[in-house]
JSON list of C-alpha atoms in Angstrom, two decimals:
[
{"chain": "A", "resi": 267, "resn": "UNK", "atom": "CA", "xyz": [-124.34, -18.86, 58.14]},
{"chain": "A", "resi": 268, "resn": "UNK", "atom": "CA", "xyz": [-126.82, -16.85, 60.22]},
{"chain": "A", "resi": 269, "resn": "UNK", "atom": "CA", "xyz": [-126.04, -15.47, 63.70]},
{"chain": "A", "resi": 270, "resn": "UNK", "atom": "CA", "xyz": [-127.95, -13.02, 65.89]},
{"chain": "A", "resi": 271, "resn": "UNK", "atom": "CA", "xyz": [-124.95, -10.82, 66.78]},
{"chain": "A", "resi": 272, "resn": "UNK", "atom": "CA", "xyz": [-121.27, -10.83, 65.82]},
{"chain": "A", "resi": 273, "resn": "UNK", "atom": "CA", "xyz": [-119.96, -11.40, 69.35]},
{"chain": "A", "resi": 274, "resn": "UNK", "atom": "CA", "xyz": [-121.89, -14.68, 69.53]},
{"chain": "A", "resi": 275, "resn": "UNK", "atom": "CA", "xyz": [-119.28, -15.93, 67.03]},
{"chain": "A", "resi": 276, "resn": "UNK", "atom": "CA", "xyz": [-116.05, -14.12, 67.86]},
{"chain": "A", "resi": 277, "resn": "UNK", "atom": "CA", "xyz": [-114.28, -12.95, 71.02]},
{"chain": "A", "resi": 278, "resn": "UNK", "atom": "CA", "xyz": [-111.75, -10.31, 69.95]},
{"chain": "A", "resi": 279, "resn": "UNK", "atom": "CA", "xyz": [-110.34, -8.03, 67.26]},
{"chain": "A", "resi": 280, "resn": "UNK", "atom": "CA", "xyz": [-107.83, -10.60, 65.97]},
{"chain": "A", "resi": 281, "resn": "UNK", "atom": "CA", "xyz": [-110.31, -13.44, 66.00]},
{"chain": "A", "resi": 282, "resn": "UNK", "atom": "CA", "xyz": [-112.86, -11.60, 63.86]},
{"chain": "A", "resi": 283, "resn": "UNK", "atom": "CA", "xyz": [-110.41, -11.17, 60.94]},
{"chain": "A", "resi": 284, "resn": "UNK", "atom": "CA", "xyz": [-109.43, -14.83, 61.15]},
{"chain": "A", "resi": 285, "resn": "UNK", "atom": "CA", "xyz": [-113.10, -15.82, 60.99]},
{"chain": "A", "resi": 286, "resn": "UNK", "atom": "CA", "xyz": [-113.71, -13.62, 57.94]},
{"chain": "A", "resi": 287, "resn": "UNK", "atom": "CA", "xyz": [-110.70, -15.21, 56.18]},
{"chain": "A", "resi": 288, "resn": "UNK", "atom": "CA", "xyz": [-112.03, -18.71, 56.90]},
{"chain": "A", "resi": 289, "resn": "UNK", "atom": "CA", "xyz": [-115.49, -17.78, 55.60]},
{"chain": "A", "resi": 290, "resn": "UNK", "atom": "CA", "xyz": [-113.95, -16.33, 52.44]},
{"chain": "A", "resi": 291, "resn": "UNK", "atom": "CA", "xyz": [-111.73, -19.39, 51.91]},
{"chain": "A", "resi": 292, "resn": "UNK", "atom": "CA", "xyz": [-114.64, -21.80, 52.40]},
{"chain": "A", "resi": 293, "resn": "UNK", "atom": "CA", "xyz": [-116.96, -19.59, 50.31]},
{"chain": "A", "resi": 294, "resn": "UNK", "atom": "CA", "xyz": [-119.47, -19.24, 53.11]},
{"chain": "A", "resi": 295, "resn": "UNK", "atom": "CA", "xyz": [-121.85, -16.29, 53.42]},
{"chain": "A", "resi": 296, "resn": "UNK", "atom": "CA", "xyz": [-122.38, -14.62, 56.79]},
{"chain": "A", "resi": 297, "resn": "UNK", "atom": "CA", "xyz": [-125.57, -12.80, 57.77]},
{"chain": "A", "resi": 298, "resn": "UNK", "atom": "CA", "xyz": [-125.73, -10.90, 61.08]},
{"chain": "A", "resi": 299, "resn": "UNK", "atom": "CA", "xyz": [-129.19, -9.92, 62.28]},
{"chain": "A", "resi": 300, "resn": "UNK", "atom": "CA", "xyz": [-128.44, -7.39, 65.05]},
{"chain": "A", "resi": 301, "resn": "UNK", "atom": "CA", "xyz": [-125.78, -4.90, 66.09]},
{"chain": "A", "resi": 302, "resn": "UNK", "atom": "CA", "xyz": [-123.49, -2.58, 64.16]},
{"chain": "A", "resi": 303, "resn": "UNK", "atom": "CA", "xyz": [-122.12, -5.37, 61.95]},
{"chain": "A", "resi": 304, "resn": "UNK", "atom": "CA", "xyz": [-125.60, -6.13, 60.57]},
{"chain": "A", "resi": 305, "resn": "UNK", "atom": "CA", "xyz": [-125.39, -3.06, 58.31]},
{"chain": "A", "resi": 306, "resn": "UNK", "atom": "CA", "xyz": [-121.96, -3.95, 56.86]},
{"chain": "A", "resi": 307, "resn": "UNK", "atom": "CA", "xyz": [-120.94, -5.99, 53.86]},
{"chain": "A", "resi": 308, "resn": "UNK", "atom": "CA", "xyz": [-118.24, -8.19, 55.35]},
{"chain": "A", "resi": 309, "resn": "UNK", "atom": "CA", "xyz": [-117.57, -9.89, 52.01]},
{"chain": "A", "resi": 310, "resn": "UNK", "atom": "CA", "xyz": [-116.22, -6.78, 50.21]},
{"chain": "A", "resi": 311, "resn": "UNK", "atom": "CA", "xyz": [-112.73, -7.61, 48.91]},
{"chain": "A", "resi": 312, "resn": "UNK", "atom": "CA", "xyz": [-110.32, -6.16, 46.37]},
{"chain": "A", "resi": 313, "resn": "UNK", "atom": "CA", "xyz": [-111.12, -7.57, 42.91]},
{"chain": "A", "resi": 314, "resn": "UNK", "atom": "CA", "xyz": [-107.45, -8.32, 42.13]},
{"chain": "A", "resi": 315, "resn": "UNK", "atom": "CA", "xyz": [-105.76, -9.20, 45.41]},
{"chain": "A", "resi": 316, "resn": "UNK", "atom": "CA", "xyz": [-108.80, -10.79, 47.05]},
{"chain": "A", "resi": 317, "resn": "UNK", "atom": "CA", "xyz": [-107.89, -9.12, 50.35]},
{"chain": "A", "resi": 318, "resn": "UNK", "atom": "CA", "xyz": [-110.44, -7.51, 52.62]},
{"chain": "A", "resi": 319, "resn": "UNK", "atom": "CA", "xyz": [-110.96, -3.86, 51.63]},
{"chain": "A", "resi": 320, "resn": "UNK", "atom": "CA", "xyz": [-108.98, -1.51, 53.86]},
{"chain": "A", "resi": 321, "resn": "UNK", "atom": "CA", "xyz": [-112.08, 0.51, 54.75]},
{"chain": "A", "resi": 322, "resn": "UNK", "atom": "CA", "xyz": [-113.97, -2.64, 55.75]},
{"chain": "A", "resi": 323, "resn": "UNK", "atom": "CA", "xyz": [-110.97, -3.91, 57.72]},
{"chain": "A", "resi": 324, "resn": "UNK", "atom": "CA", "xyz": [-110.72, -0.59, 59.58]},
{"chain": "A", "resi": 325, "resn": "UNK", "atom": "CA", "xyz": [-114.43, -0.54, 60.46]},
{"chain": "A", "resi": 326, "resn": "UNK", "atom": "CA", "xyz": [-114.36, -4.18, 61.56]},
{"chain": "A", "resi": 327, "resn": "UNK", "atom": "CA", "xyz": [-111.35, -3.61, 63.83]},
{"chain": "A", "resi": 328, "resn": "UNK", "atom": "CA", "xyz": [-112.83, -0.41, 65.28]},
{"chain": "A", "resi": 329, "resn": "UNK", "atom": "CA", "xyz": [-116.23, -1.91, 66.01]},
{"chain": "A", "resi": 330, "resn": "UNK", "atom": "CA", "xyz": [-114.69, -5.10, 67.38]},
{"chain": "A", "resi": 331, "resn": "UNK", "atom": "CA", "xyz": [-112.41, -3.12, 69.72]},
{"chain": "A", "resi": 332, "resn": "UNK", "atom": "CA", "xyz": [-115.36, -1.03, 70.94]},
{"chain": "A", "resi": 333, "resn": "UNK", "atom": "CA", "xyz": [-117.43, -4.16, 71.51]},
{"chain": "A", "resi": 334, "resn": "UNK", "atom": "CA", "xyz": [-114.57, -5.86, 73.35]},
{"chain": "A", "resi": 335, "resn": "UNK", "atom": "CA", "xyz": [-114.18, -2.81, 75.62]},
{"chain": "A", "resi": 336, "resn": "UNK", "atom": "CA", "xyz": [-117.91, -2.75, 76.37]},
{"chain": "A", "resi": 337, "resn": "UNK", "atom": "CA", "xyz": [-117.90, -6.48, 77.15]},
{"chain": "A", "resi": 338, "resn": "UNK", "atom": "CA", "xyz": [-114.94, -6.08, 79.54]},
{"chain": "A", "resi": 339, "resn": "UNK", "atom": "CA", "xyz": [-116.61, -3.15, 81.32]},
{"chain": "A", "resi": 340, "resn": "UNK", "atom": "CA", "xyz": [-119.85, -5.10, 81.66]},
{"chain": "A", "resi": 341, "resn": "UNK", "atom": "CA", "xyz": [-117.95, -8.08, 83.06]},
{"chain": "A", "resi": 342, "resn": "UNK", "atom": "CA", "xyz": [-116.30, -5.82, 85.65]},
{"chain": "A", "resi": 343, "resn": "UNK", "atom": "CA", "xyz": [-119.69, -4.36, 86.61]},
{"chain": "A", "resi": 344, "resn": "UNK", "atom": "CA", "xyz": [-121.12, -7.86, 86.96]},
{"chain": "A", "resi": 345, "resn": "UNK", "atom": "CA", "xyz": [-118.32, -8.95, 89.28]},
{"chain": "A", "resi": 346, "resn": "UNK", "atom": "CA", "xyz": [-118.76, -5.78, 91.34]},
{"chain": "A", "resi": 347, "resn": "UNK", "atom": "CA", "xyz": [-122.48, -6.47, 91.62]},
{"chain": "A", "resi": 348, "resn": "UNK", "atom": "CA", "xyz": [-121.89, -10.07, 92.68]},
{"chain": "A", "resi": 349, "resn": "UNK", "atom": "CA", "xyz": [-119.40, -8.99, 95.33]},
{"chain": "A", "resi": 350, "resn": "UNK", "atom": "CA", "xyz": [-121.87, -6.41, 96.64]},
{"chain": "A", "resi": 351, "resn": "UNK", "atom": "CA", "xyz": [-124.60, -9.07, 96.81]},
{"chain": "A", "resi": 352, "resn": "UNK", "atom": "CA", "xyz": [-122.25, -11.45, 98.66]},
{"chain": "A", "resi": 353, "resn": "UNK", "atom": "CA", "xyz": [-121.44, -8.69, 101.15]},
{"chain": "A", "resi": 354, "resn": "UNK", "atom": "CA", "xyz": [-125.15, -8.40, 101.91]},
{"chain": "A", "resi": 355, "resn": "UNK", "atom": "CA", "xyz": [-125.40, -12.15, 102.54]},
{"chain": "A", "resi": 356, "resn": "UNK", "atom": "CA", "xyz": [-126.79, -13.27, 99.17]},
{"chain": "A", "resi": 357, "resn": "UNK", "atom": "CA", "xyz": [-125.13, -16.53, 98.12]},
{"chain": "A", "resi": 358, "resn": "UNK", "atom": "CA", "xyz": [-126.69, -16.81, 94.67]},
{"chain": "A", "resi": 359, "resn": "UNK", "atom": "CA", "xyz": [-126.52, -19.96, 92.55]},
{"chain": "A", "resi": 360, "resn": "UNK", "atom": "CA", "xyz": [-128.99, -22.81, 92.44]},
{"chain": "A", "resi": 361, "resn": "UNK", "atom": "CA", "xyz": [-131.18, -23.79, 95.32]},
{"chain": "A", "resi": 362, "resn": "UNK", "atom": "CA", "xyz": [-129.89, -26.96, 97.04]},
{"chain": "A", "resi": 363, "resn": "UNK", "atom": "CA", "xyz": [-131.29, -30.34, 96.01]},
{"chain": "A", "resi": 364, "resn": "UNK", "atom": "CA", "xyz": [-132.44, -33.07, 98.37]},
{"chain": "A", "resi": 365, "resn": "UNK", "atom": "CA", "xyz": [-129.40, -34.93, 99.69]},
{"chain": "A", "resi": 366, "resn": "UNK", "atom": "CA", "xyz": [-129.18, -38.53, 98.48]},
{"chain": "A", "resi": 367, "resn": "UNK", "atom": "CA", "xyz": [-129.19, -39.78, 102.07]},
{"chain": "A", "resi": 368, "resn": "UNK", "atom": "CA", "xyz": [-132.47, -37.96, 102.72]},
{"chain": "A", "resi": 369, "resn": "UNK", "atom": "CA", "xyz": [-134.34, -39.00, 99.58]},
{"chain": "A", "resi": 370, "resn": "UNK", "atom": "CA", "xyz": [-135.90, -42.13, 101.12]},
{"chain": "A", "resi": 371, "resn": "UNK", "atom": "CA", "xyz": [-137.07, -40.13, 104.15]},
{"chain": "A", "resi": 372, "resn": "UNK", "atom": "CA", "xyz": [-138.66, -37.51, 101.88]},
{"chain": "A", "resi": 373, "resn": "UNK", "atom": "CA", "xyz": [-140.46, -40.14, 99.81]},
{"chain": "A", "resi": 374, "resn": "UNK", "atom": "CA", "xyz": [-141.73, -41.95, 102.91]},
{"chain": "A", "resi": 375, "resn": "UNK", "atom": "CA", "xyz": [-142.99, -38.73, 104.47]},
{"chain": "A", "resi": 376, "resn": "UNK", "atom": "CA", "xyz": [-144.71, -37.76, 101.22]},
{"chain": "A", "resi": 377, "resn": "UNK", "atom": "CA", "xyz": [-146.50, -41.11, 101.02]},
{"chain": "A", "resi": 378, "resn": "UNK", "atom": "CA", "xyz": [-147.60, -40.65, 104.65]},
{"chain": "A", "resi": 379, "resn": "UNK", "atom": "CA", "xyz": [-149.36, -37.43, 103.69]},
{"chain": "A", "resi": 380, "resn": "UNK", "atom": "CA", "xyz": [-146.72, -34.76, 104.28]},
{"chain": "A", "resi": 381, "resn": "UNK", "atom": "CA", "xyz": [-147.18, -31.93, 101.76]},
{"chain": "A", "resi": 382, "resn": "UNK", "atom": "CA", "xyz": [-144.55, -30.77, 99.30]},
{"chain": "A", "resi": 383, "resn": "UNK", "atom": "CA", "xyz": [-144.46, -27.30, 100.86]},
{"chain": "A", "resi": 384, "resn": "UNK", "atom": "CA", "xyz": [-143.93, -28.72, 104.35]},
{"chain": "A", "resi": 385, "resn": "UNK", "atom": "CA", "xyz": [-141.16, -31.06, 103.16]},
{"chain": "A", "resi": 386, "resn": "UNK", "atom": "CA", "xyz": [-139.43, -28.15, 101.43]},
{"chain": "A", "resi": 387, "resn": "UNK", "atom": "CA", "xyz": [-139.46, -26.19, 104.70]},
{"chain": "A", "resi": 388, "resn": "UNK", "atom": "CA", "xyz": [-138.26, -29.19, 106.70]},
{"chain": "A", "resi": 389, "resn": "UNK", "atom": "CA", "xyz": [-135.25, -29.84, 104.45]},
{"chain": "A", "resi": 390, "resn": "UNK", "atom": "CA", "xyz": [-134.42, -26.24, 103.49]},
{"chain": "A", "resi": 391, "resn": "UNK", "atom": "CA", "xyz": [-134.85, -26.77, 99.76]},
{"chain": "A", "resi": 392, "resn": "UNK", "atom": "CA", "xyz": [-137.24, -25.56, 97.07]},
{"chain": "A", "resi": 393, "resn": "UNK", "atom": "CA", "xyz": [-140.54, -27.22, 96.25]},
{"chain": "A", "resi": 394, "resn": "UNK", "atom": "CA", "xyz": [-139.07, -28.14, 92.86]},
{"chain": "A", "resi": 395, "resn": "UNK", "atom": "CA", "xyz": [-136.34, -30.15, 94.60]},
{"chain": "A", "resi": 396, "resn": "UNK", "atom": "CA", "xyz": [-138.98, -32.08, 96.56]},
{"chain": "A", "resi": 397, "resn": "UNK", "atom": "CA", "xyz": [-140.99, -32.73, 93.39]},
{"chain": "A", "resi": 398, "resn": "UNK", "atom": "CA", "xyz": [-137.86, -34.11, 91.74]},
{"chain": "A", "resi": 399, "resn": "UNK", "atom": "CA", "xyz": [-137.33, -36.49, 94.66]},
{"chain": "A", "resi": 400, "resn": "UNK", "atom": "CA", "xyz": [-140.91, -37.80, 94.49]},
{"chain": "A", "resi": 401, "resn": "UNK", "atom": "CA", "xyz": [-141.46, -37.42, 90.74]},
{"chain": "A", "resi": 402, "resn": "UNK", "atom": "CA", "xyz": [-142.65, -40.99, 90.16]},
{"chain": "A", "resi": 403, "resn": "UNK", "atom": "CA", "xyz": [-145.13, -40.68, 93.05]},
{"chain": "A", "resi": 404, "resn": "UNK", "atom": "CA", "xyz": [-146.81, -37.46, 91.92]},
{"chain": "A", "resi": 405, "resn": "UNK", "atom": "CA", "xyz": [-149.54, -38.82, 89.56]},
{"chain": "A", "resi": 406, "resn": "UNK", "atom": "CA", "xyz": [-151.30, -40.72, 92.38]},
{"chain": "A", "resi": 407, "resn": "UNK", "atom": "CA", "xyz": [-150.90, -38.06, 95.06]},
{"chain": "A", "resi": 408, "resn": "UNK", "atom": "CA", "xyz": [-151.09, -34.63, 93.45]},
{"chain": "A", "resi": 409, "resn": "UNK", "atom": "CA", "xyz": [-154.82, -34.37, 94.11]},
{"chain": "A", "resi": 410, "resn": "UNK", "atom": "CA", "xyz": [-154.23, -34.73, 97.87]},
{"chain": "A", "resi": 411, "resn": "UNK", "atom": "CA", "xyz": [-151.85, -31.77, 98.09]},
{"chain": "A", "resi": 412, "resn": "UNK", "atom": "CA", "xyz": [-153.97, -28.93, 99.42]},
{"chain": "A", "resi": 413, "resn": "UNK", "atom": "CA", "xyz": [-151.16, -26.38, 99.43]},
{"chain": "A", "resi": 414, "resn": "UNK", "atom": "CA", "xyz": [-149.46, -27.31, 96.17]},
{"chain": "A", "resi": 415, "resn": "UNK", "atom": "CA", "xyz": [-149.03, -24.21, 93.98]},
{"chain": "A", "resi": 416, "resn": "UNK", "atom": "CA", "xyz": [-150.91, -23.88, 90.71]},
{"chain": "A", "resi": 417, "resn": "UNK", "atom": "CA", "xyz": [-148.87, -24.40, 87.54]},
{"chain": "A", "resi": 418, "resn": "UNK", "atom": "CA", "xyz": [-146.92, -21.27, 86.59]},
{"chain": "A", "resi": 419, "resn": "UNK", "atom": "CA", "xyz": [-147.38, -20.26, 82.95]},
{"chain": "A", "resi": 420, "resn": "UNK", "atom": "CA", "xyz": [-144.70, -18.55, 80.82]},
{"chain": "A", "resi": 421, "resn": "UNK", "atom": "CA", "xyz": [-145.08, -14.83, 80.13]},
{"chain": "A", "resi": 422, "resn": "UNK", "atom": "CA", "xyz": [-143.70, -12.91, 77.15]},
{"chain": "A", "resi": 423, "resn": "UNK", "atom": "CA", "xyz": [-141.98, -9.59, 77.87]},
{"chain": "A", "resi": 424, "resn": "UNK", "atom": "CA", "xyz": [-140.11, -7.19, 75.60]},
{"chain": "A", "resi": 425, "resn": "UNK", "atom": "CA", "xyz": [-136.51, -6.91, 76.81]},
{"chain": "A", "resi": 426, "resn": "UNK", "atom": "CA", "xyz": [-134.56, -3.83, 75.61]},
{"chain": "A", "resi": 427, "resn": "UNK", "atom": "CA", "xyz": [-131.70, -4.72, 73.31]},
{"chain": "A", "resi": 428, "resn": "UNK", "atom": "CA", "xyz": [-129.14, -3.13, 75.64]},
{"chain": "A", "resi": 429, "resn": "UNK", "atom": "CA", "xyz": [-130.28, -5.49, 78.39]},
{"chain": "A", "resi": 430, "resn": "UNK", "atom": "CA", "xyz": [-130.12, -8.50, 76.08]},
{"chain": "A", "resi": 431, "resn": "UNK", "atom": "CA", "xyz": [-126.63, -7.50, 74.95]},
{"chain": "A", "resi": 432, "resn": "UNK", "atom": "CA", "xyz": [-125.44, -7.21, 78.54]},
{"chain": "A", "resi": 433, "resn": "UNK", "atom": "CA", "xyz": [-126.93, -10.56, 79.56]},
{"chain": "A", "resi": 434, "resn": "UNK", "atom": "CA", "xyz": [-125.25, -12.31, 76.64]},
{"chain": "A", "resi": 435, "resn": "UNK", "atom": "CA", "xyz": [-121.89, -11.43, 78.24]},
{"chain": "A", "resi": 436, "resn": "UNK", "atom": "CA", "xyz": [-122.98, -12.69, 81.67]},
{"chain": "A", "resi": 437, "resn": "UNK", "atom": "CA", "xyz": [-122.82, -16.23, 83.03]},
{"chain": "A", "resi": 438, "resn": "UNK", "atom": "CA", "xyz": [-126.42, -17.37, 83.45]},
{"chain": "A", "resi": 439, "resn": "UNK", "atom": "CA", "xyz": [-128.23, -20.36, 84.88]},
{"chain": "A", "resi": 440, "resn": "UNK", "atom": "CA", "xyz": [-129.45, -22.90, 82.26]},
{"chain": "A", "resi": 441, "resn": "UNK", "atom": "CA", "xyz": [-133.11, -21.77, 82.45]},
{"chain": "A", "resi": 442, "resn": "UNK", "atom": "CA", "xyz": [-132.09, -18.12, 82.10]},
{"chain": "A", "resi": 443, "resn": "UNK", "atom": "CA", "xyz": [-129.76, -18.85, 79.18]},
{"chain": "A", "resi": 444, "resn": "UNK", "atom": "CA", "xyz": [-132.44, -20.93, 77.42]},
{"chain": "A", "resi": 445, "resn": "UNK", "atom": "CA", "xyz": [-134.99, -18.11, 77.72]},
{"chain": "A", "resi": 446, "resn": "UNK", "atom": "CA", "xyz": [-132.49, -15.64, 76.29]},
{"chain": "A", "resi": 447, "resn": "UNK", "atom": "CA", "xyz": [-131.42, -17.93, 73.43]},
{"chain": "A", "resi": 448, "resn": "UNK", "atom": "CA", "xyz": [-135.04, -18.59, 72.46]},
{"chain": "A", "resi": 449, "resn": "UNK", "atom": "CA", "xyz": [-135.96, -14.90, 72.45]},
{"chain": "A", "resi": 450, "resn": "UNK", "atom": "CA", "xyz": [-137.15, -13.31, 69.21]},
{"chain": "A", "resi": 451, "resn": "UNK", "atom": "CA", "xyz": [-135.35, -10.12, 68.13]},
{"chain": "A", "resi": 452, "resn": "UNK", "atom": "CA", "xyz": [-137.59, -7.32, 66.79]},
{"chain": "A", "resi": 453, "resn": "UNK", "atom": "CA", "xyz": [-136.16, -4.21, 65.15]},
{"chain": "A", "resi": 454, "resn": "UNK", "atom": "CA", "xyz": [-137.05, -0.87, 66.80]},
{"chain": "A", "resi": 455, "resn": "UNK", "atom": "CA", "xyz": [-135.55, 2.17, 65.05]},
{"chain": "A", "resi": 456, "resn": "UNK", "atom": "CA", "xyz": [-131.76, 2.05, 65.41]},
{"chain": "A", "resi": 457, "resn": "UNK", "atom": "CA", "xyz": [-131.94, -0.72, 68.01]},
{"chain": "A", "resi": 458, "resn": "UNK", "atom": "CA", "xyz": [-134.03, -3.75, 68.81]},
{"chain": "A", "resi": 459, "resn": "UNK", "atom": "CA", "xyz": [-135.97, -5.53, 71.53]},
{"chain": "A", "resi": 460, "resn": "UNK", "atom": "CA", "xyz": [-135.80, -9.20, 72.43]},
{"chain": "A", "resi": 461, "resn": "UNK", "atom": "CA", "xyz": [-139.17, -10.87, 73.00]},
{"chain": "A", "resi": 462, "resn": "UNK", "atom": "CA", "xyz": [-138.44, -13.28, 75.85]},
{"chain": "A", "resi": 463, "resn": "UNK", "atom": "CA", "xyz": [-140.91, -15.95, 76.97]},
{"chain": "A", "resi": 464, "resn": "UNK", "atom": "CA", "xyz": [-140.32, -17.38, 80.44]},
{"chain": "A", "resi": 465, "resn": "UNK", "atom": "CA", "xyz": [-142.01, -17.95, 83.77]},
{"chain": "A", "resi": 466, "resn": "UNK", "atom": "CA", "xyz": [-142.10, -14.84, 86.03]},
{"chain": "A", "resi": 467, "resn": "UNK", "atom": "CA", "xyz": [-139.36, -16.22, 88.28]},
{"chain": "A", "resi": 468, "resn": "UNK", "atom": "CA", "xyz": [-136.90, -16.39, 85.36]},
{"chain": "A", "resi": 469, "resn": "UNK", "atom": "CA", "xyz": [-137.78, -12.82, 84.29]},
{"chain": "A", "resi": 470, "resn": "UNK", "atom": "CA", "xyz": [-137.02, -11.66, 87.83]},
{"chain": "A", "resi": 471, "resn": "UNK", "atom": "CA", "xyz": [-133.73, -13.57, 87.85]},
{"chain": "A", "resi": 472, "resn": "UNK", "atom": "CA", "xyz": [-132.69, -11.96, 84.55]},
{"chain": "A", "resi": 473, "resn": "UNK", "atom": "CA", "xyz": [-133.59, -8.55, 85.97]},
{"chain": "A", "resi": 474, "resn": "UNK", "atom": "CA", "xyz": [-131.44, -9.23, 89.03]},
{"chain": "A", "resi": 475, "resn": "UNK", "atom": "CA", "xyz": [-128.49, -10.06, 86.77]},
{"chain": "A", "resi": 476, "resn": "UNK", "atom": "CA", "xyz": [-128.75, -6.52, 85.34]},
{"chain": "A", "resi": 477, "resn": "UNK", "atom": "CA", "xyz": [-128.23, -4.77, 88.68]},
{"chain": "A", "resi": 478, "resn": "UNK", "atom": "CA", "xyz": [-124.63, -3.76, 87.78]},
{"chain": "A", "resi": 479, "resn": "UNK", "atom": "CA", "xyz": [-126.02, -1.48, 85.05]},
{"chain": "A", "resi": 480, "resn": "UNK", "atom": "CA", "xyz": [-127.13, 0.97, 87.76]},
{"chain": "A", "resi": 481, "resn": "UNK", "atom": "CA", "xyz": [-123.47, 1.61, 88.58]},
{"chain": "A", "resi": 482, "resn": "UNK", "atom": "CA", "xyz": [-121.87, 1.80, 91.99]},
{"chain": "A", "resi": 483, "resn": "UNK", "atom": "CA", "xyz": [-118.58, 0.86, 93.67]},
{"chain": "A", "resi": 484, "resn": "UNK", "atom": "CA", "xyz": [-116.75, 3.62, 91.82]},
{"chain": "A", "resi": 485, "resn": "UNK", "atom": "CA", "xyz": [-117.97, 2.48, 88.40]},
{"chain": "A", "resi": 486, "resn": "UNK", "atom": "CA", "xyz": [-120.19, 5.05, 86.66]},
{"chain": "A", "resi": 487, "resn": "UNK", "atom": "CA", "xyz": [-123.43, 3.84, 85.11]},
{"chain": "A", "resi": 488, "resn": "UNK", "atom": "CA", "xyz": [-124.04, 4.25, 81.39]},
{"chain": "A", "resi": 489, "resn": "UNK", "atom": "CA", "xyz": [-127.25, 6.35, 81.18]},
{"chain": "A", "resi": 490, "resn": "UNK", "atom": "CA", "xyz": [-128.68, 4.45, 78.21]},
{"chain": "A", "resi": 491, "resn": "UNK", "atom": "CA", "xyz": [-128.11, 1.07, 79.89]},
{"chain": "A", "resi": 492, "resn": "UNK", "atom": "CA", "xyz": [-129.49, 2.28, 83.21]},
{"chain": "A", "resi": 493, "resn": "UNK", "atom": "CA", "xyz": [-132.61, 3.60, 81.45]},
{"chain": "A", "resi": 494, "resn": "UNK", "atom": "CA", "xyz": [-133.05, 0.26, 79.65]},
{"chain": "A", "resi": 495, "resn": "UNK", "atom": "CA", "xyz": [-132.71, -1.65, 82.93]},
{"chain": "A", "resi": 496, "resn": "UNK", "atom": "CA", "xyz": [-135.37, 0.48, 84.60]},
{"chain": "A", "resi": 497, "resn": "UNK", "atom": "CA", "xyz": [-137.66, 0.05, 81.62]},
{"chain": "A", "resi": 498, "resn": "UNK", "atom": "CA", "xyz": [-137.29, -3.73, 81.89]},
{"chain": "A", "resi": 499, "resn": "UNK", "atom": "CA", "xyz": [-137.73, -3.52, 85.67]},
{"chain": "A", "resi": 500, "resn": "UNK", "atom": "CA", "xyz": [-141.05, -1.74, 85.16]},
{"chain": "A", "resi": 501, "resn": "UNK", "atom": "CA", "xyz": [-142.28, -4.52, 82.86]},
{"chain": "A", "resi": 502, "resn": "UNK", "atom": "CA", "xyz": [-141.15, -7.26, 85.22]},
{"chain": "A", "resi": 503, "resn": "UNK", "atom": "CA", "xyz": [-142.85, -5.51, 88.16]},
{"chain": "A", "resi": 504, "resn": "UNK", "atom": "CA", "xyz": [-146.23, -5.96, 86.48]},
{"chain": "A", "resi": 505, "resn": "UNK", "atom": "CA", "xyz": [-145.94, -9.76, 86.71]},
{"chain": "A", "resi": 506, "resn": "UNK", "atom": "CA", "xyz": [-147.94, -11.55, 89.38]},
{"chain": "A", "resi": 507, "resn": "UNK", "atom": "CA", "xyz": [-145.99, -13.75, 91.80]}
]
């Protein structure tokens, strides 16, 4: 069994020992690519009793407890950041779709020559929502849209491992989660980077999710995480709209 990081498989100190017992009982090997557990032999057991070696058990429990604490702190920072954004009027979440009762009106207006951008402004939704509503009409009419945006191509950016680790504990939108899951981990010294390929808008959304790493609301920032967030911010800032 191959996993990118231990906490993609387990969720606590007790759970990790249970998982190791199941793997041993079923004679399954476990390979972890990133994180502190990647350098450990989790199969080391006493030759007579078959129990997990005490030194391995201690290290597993210690690292799992530290990881659980970090995940809880990151979750608290995320909630604080979301509350701060809500206080400033940011609602977050997905952009609204075209209401079912308005779909026929949108399609009729589109066939009469109304542009996608204008329809999006009229109904207070994104251009993507309008395209979804008129999807089957697009092949015959795309050429007549003077203000339709050019296709947006994916861009590959190197995301610091500390950012990737934080985002894995955060609730993401499907497009953001897919970009993160499809990223390619590359070793860099004691850590790693995650090579993420996504359209610029998704990179910016992932960056926004990392805002809690700068601290605030009585919660001190972790210098290494704040530095990683600013490094990623610099890379995202080079993207064209």
